PDB file of C-alpha atoms in Angstrom:
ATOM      1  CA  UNK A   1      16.574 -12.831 -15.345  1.00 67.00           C
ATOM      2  CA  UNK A   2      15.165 -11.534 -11.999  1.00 73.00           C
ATOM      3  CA  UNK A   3      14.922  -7.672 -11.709  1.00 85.00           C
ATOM      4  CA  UNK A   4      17.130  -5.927  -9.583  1.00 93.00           C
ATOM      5  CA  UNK A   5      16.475  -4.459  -5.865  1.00 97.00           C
ATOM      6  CA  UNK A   6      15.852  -0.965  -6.104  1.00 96.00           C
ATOM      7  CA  UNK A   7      16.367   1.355  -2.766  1.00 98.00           C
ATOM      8  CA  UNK A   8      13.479   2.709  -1.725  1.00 98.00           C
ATOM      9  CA  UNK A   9      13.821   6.049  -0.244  1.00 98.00           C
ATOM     10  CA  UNK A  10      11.621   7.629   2.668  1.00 98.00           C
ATOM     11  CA  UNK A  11       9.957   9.800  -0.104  1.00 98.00           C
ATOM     12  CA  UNK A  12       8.878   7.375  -2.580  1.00 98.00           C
ATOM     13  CA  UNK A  13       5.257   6.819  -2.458  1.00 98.00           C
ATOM     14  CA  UNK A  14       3.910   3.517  -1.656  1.00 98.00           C
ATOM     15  CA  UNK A  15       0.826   2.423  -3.502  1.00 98.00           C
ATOM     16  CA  UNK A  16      -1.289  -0.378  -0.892  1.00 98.00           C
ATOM     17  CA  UNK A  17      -3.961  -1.893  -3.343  1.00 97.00           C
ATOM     18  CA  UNK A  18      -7.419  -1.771  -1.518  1.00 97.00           C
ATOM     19  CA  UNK A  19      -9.593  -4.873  -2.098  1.00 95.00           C
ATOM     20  CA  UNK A  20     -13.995  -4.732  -2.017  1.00 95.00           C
ATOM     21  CA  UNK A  21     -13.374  -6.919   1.377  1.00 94.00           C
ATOM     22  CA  UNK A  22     -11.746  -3.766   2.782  1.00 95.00           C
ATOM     23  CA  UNK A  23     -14.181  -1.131   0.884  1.00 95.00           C
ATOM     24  CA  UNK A  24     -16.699  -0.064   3.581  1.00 93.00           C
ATOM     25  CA  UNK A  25     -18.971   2.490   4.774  1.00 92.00           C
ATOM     26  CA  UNK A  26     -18.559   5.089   7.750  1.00 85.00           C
ATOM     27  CA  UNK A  27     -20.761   6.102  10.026  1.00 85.00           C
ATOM     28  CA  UNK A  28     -22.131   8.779   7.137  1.00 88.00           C
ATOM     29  CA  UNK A  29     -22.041   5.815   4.592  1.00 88.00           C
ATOM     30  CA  UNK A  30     -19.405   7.216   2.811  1.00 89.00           C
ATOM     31  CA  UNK A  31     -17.295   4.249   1.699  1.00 93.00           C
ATOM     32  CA  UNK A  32     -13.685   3.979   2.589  1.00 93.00           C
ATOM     33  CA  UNK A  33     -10.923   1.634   3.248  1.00 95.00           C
ATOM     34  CA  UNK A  34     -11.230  -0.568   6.501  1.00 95.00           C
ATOM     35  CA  UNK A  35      -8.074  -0.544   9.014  1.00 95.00           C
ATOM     36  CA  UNK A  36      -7.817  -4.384   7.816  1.00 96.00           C
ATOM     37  CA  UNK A  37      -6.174  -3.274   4.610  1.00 97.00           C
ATOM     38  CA  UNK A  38      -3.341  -1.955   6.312  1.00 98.00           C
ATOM     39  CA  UNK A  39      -2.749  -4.615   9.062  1.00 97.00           C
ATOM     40  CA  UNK A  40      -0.623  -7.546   7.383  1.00 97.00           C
ATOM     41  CA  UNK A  41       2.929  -8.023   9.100  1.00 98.00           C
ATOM     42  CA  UNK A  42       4.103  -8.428   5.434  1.00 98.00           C
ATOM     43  CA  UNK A  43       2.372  -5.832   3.557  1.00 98.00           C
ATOM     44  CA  UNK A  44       2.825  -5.589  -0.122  1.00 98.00           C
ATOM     45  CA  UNK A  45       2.691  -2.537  -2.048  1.00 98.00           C
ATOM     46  CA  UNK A  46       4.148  -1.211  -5.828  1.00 98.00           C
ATOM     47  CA  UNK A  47       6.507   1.273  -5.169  1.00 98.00           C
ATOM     48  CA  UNK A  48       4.936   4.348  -7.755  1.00 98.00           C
ATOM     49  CA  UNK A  49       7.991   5.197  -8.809  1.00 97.00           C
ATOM     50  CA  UNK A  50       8.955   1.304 -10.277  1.00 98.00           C
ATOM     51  CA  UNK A  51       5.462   0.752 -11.824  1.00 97.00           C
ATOM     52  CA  UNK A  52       5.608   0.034 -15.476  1.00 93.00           C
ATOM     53  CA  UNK A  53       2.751   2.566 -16.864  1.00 95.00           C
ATOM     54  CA  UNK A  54       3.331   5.209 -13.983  1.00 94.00           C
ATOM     55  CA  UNK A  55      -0.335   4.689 -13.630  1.00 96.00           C
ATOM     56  CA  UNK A  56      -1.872   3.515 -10.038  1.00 97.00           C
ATOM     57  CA  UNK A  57      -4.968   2.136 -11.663  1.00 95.00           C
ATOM     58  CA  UNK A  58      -2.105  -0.703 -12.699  1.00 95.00           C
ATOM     59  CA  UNK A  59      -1.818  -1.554  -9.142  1.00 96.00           C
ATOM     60  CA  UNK A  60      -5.401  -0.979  -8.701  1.00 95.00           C
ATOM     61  CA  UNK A  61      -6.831  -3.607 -11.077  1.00 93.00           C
ATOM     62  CA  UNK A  62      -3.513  -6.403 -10.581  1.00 90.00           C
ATOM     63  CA  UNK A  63      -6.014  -8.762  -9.602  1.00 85.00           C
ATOM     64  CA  UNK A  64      -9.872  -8.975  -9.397  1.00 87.00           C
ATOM     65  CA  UNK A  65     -11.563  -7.317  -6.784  1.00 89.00           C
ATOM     66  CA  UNK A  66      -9.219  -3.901  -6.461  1.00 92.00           C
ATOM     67  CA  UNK A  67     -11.748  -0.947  -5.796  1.00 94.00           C
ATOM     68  CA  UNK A  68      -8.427   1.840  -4.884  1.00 96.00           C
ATOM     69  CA  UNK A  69      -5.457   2.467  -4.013  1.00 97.00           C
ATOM     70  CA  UNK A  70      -4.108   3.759  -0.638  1.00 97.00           C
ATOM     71  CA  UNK A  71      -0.925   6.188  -0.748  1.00 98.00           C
ATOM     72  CA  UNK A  72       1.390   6.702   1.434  1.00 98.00           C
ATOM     73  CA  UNK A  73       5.524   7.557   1.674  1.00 98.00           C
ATOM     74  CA  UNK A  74       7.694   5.118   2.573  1.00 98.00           C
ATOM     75  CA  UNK A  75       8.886   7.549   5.599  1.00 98.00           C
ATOM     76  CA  UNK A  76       5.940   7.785   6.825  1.00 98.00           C
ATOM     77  CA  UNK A  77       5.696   4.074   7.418  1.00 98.00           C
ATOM     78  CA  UNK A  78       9.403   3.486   8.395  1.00 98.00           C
ATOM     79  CA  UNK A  79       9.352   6.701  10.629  1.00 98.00           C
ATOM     80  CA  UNK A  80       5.969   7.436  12.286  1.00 97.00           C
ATOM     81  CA  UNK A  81       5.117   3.134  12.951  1.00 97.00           C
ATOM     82  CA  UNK A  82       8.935   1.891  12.818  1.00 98.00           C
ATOM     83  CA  UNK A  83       8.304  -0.278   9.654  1.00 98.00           C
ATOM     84  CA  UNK A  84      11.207  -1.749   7.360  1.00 98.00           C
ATOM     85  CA  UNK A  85      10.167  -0.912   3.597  1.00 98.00           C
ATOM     86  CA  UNK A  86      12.161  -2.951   0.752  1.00 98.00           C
ATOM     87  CA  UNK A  87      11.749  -3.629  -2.543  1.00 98.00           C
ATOM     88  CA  UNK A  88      10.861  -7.239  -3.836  1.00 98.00           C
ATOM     89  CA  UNK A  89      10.406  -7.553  -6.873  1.00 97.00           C
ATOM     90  CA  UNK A  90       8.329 -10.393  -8.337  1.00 96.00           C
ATOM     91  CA  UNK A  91       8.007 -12.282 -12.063  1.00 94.00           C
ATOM     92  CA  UNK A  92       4.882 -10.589 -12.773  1.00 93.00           C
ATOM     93  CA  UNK A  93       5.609  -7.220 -10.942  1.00 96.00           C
ATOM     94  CA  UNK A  94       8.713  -5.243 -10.947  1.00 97.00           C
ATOM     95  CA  UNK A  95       7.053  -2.614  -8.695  1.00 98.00           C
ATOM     96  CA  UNK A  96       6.486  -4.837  -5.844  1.00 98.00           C
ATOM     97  CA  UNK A  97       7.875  -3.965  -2.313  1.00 98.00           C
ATOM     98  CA  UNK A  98       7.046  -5.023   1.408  1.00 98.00           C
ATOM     99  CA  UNK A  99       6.221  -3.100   4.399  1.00 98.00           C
ATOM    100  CA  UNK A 100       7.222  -5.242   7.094  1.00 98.00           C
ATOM    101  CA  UNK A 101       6.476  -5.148  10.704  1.00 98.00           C
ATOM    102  CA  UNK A 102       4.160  -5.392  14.118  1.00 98.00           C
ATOM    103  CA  UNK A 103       0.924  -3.705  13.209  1.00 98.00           C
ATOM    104  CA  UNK A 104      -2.043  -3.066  15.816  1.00 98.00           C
ATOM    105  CA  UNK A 105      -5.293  -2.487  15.223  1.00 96.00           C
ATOM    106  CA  UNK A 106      -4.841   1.047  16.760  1.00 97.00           C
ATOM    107  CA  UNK A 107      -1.665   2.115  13.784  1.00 97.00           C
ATOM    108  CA  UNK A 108      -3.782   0.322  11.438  1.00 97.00           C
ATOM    109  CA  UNK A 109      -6.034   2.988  11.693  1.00 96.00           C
ATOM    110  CA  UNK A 110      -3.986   5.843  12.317  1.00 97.00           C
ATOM    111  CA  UNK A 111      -2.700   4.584   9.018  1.00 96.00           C
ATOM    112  CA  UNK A 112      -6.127   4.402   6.963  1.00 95.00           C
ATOM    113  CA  UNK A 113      -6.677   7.459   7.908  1.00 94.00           C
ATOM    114  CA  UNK A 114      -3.199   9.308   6.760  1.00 96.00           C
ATOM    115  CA  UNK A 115      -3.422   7.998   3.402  1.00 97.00           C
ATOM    116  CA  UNK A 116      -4.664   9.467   0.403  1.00 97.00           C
ATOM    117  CA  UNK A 117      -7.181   7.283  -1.080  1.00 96.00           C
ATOM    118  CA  UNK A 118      -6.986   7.215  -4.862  1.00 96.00           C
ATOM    119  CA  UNK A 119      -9.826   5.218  -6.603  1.00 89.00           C
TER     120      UNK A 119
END
């Protein structure tokens, strides 16, 4: 039986897994996430709130290649870049939600750099 759609208010965090393609140095080579992470029309995300162990490291290591986790509240993507967050949950994730809409290079990294990085 397919989970149900859970709400998703404008202060549940959002937890954006952040892949080794999109772990890279700055300037001071200090490594960090690129504004490609946060760029995809459809962006998927575990809403923290719905994952199983409570634990971001879950959404972390889903699938190979997850270096950290980018946080962020769902009002701050439906408010400050106009974004439409919903949950959609999947077989193999109950936590998983989309962020969906236009995203420019320039909010992409207005957006890398208002999350908190978690790794």
């Amino acid at each position: 039986m397919p989970s149900p759609v859970e709400p998703i208010d404008d202060d549940d965090l959002l937890w954006r897994r952040i892949h080794s393609d999109h772990w890279i140095p700055d300037t001071d080579g200090v490594y960090g996430p690129s504004s490609a992470a946060f760029i995809d029309p459809s962006m998927s995300v575990d809403a923290a709130r719905l994952v199983q162990s409570g634990d971001y490291h879950e959404t972390m290591h889903r699938d190979a290649g997850g270096v950290a986790v980018a946080q962020f509240s769902a009002g701050y993507a439906r408010h400050t870049h106009g974004q439409v967050v919903a949950h959609d949950p999947q077989p193999d994730n109950v936590a998983h939600s989309l962020v969906t809409g236009n995203k420019p290079r320039k909010m992409a990294r207005e957006w890398r750099t208002a999350s908190t990085i978690l790794t």
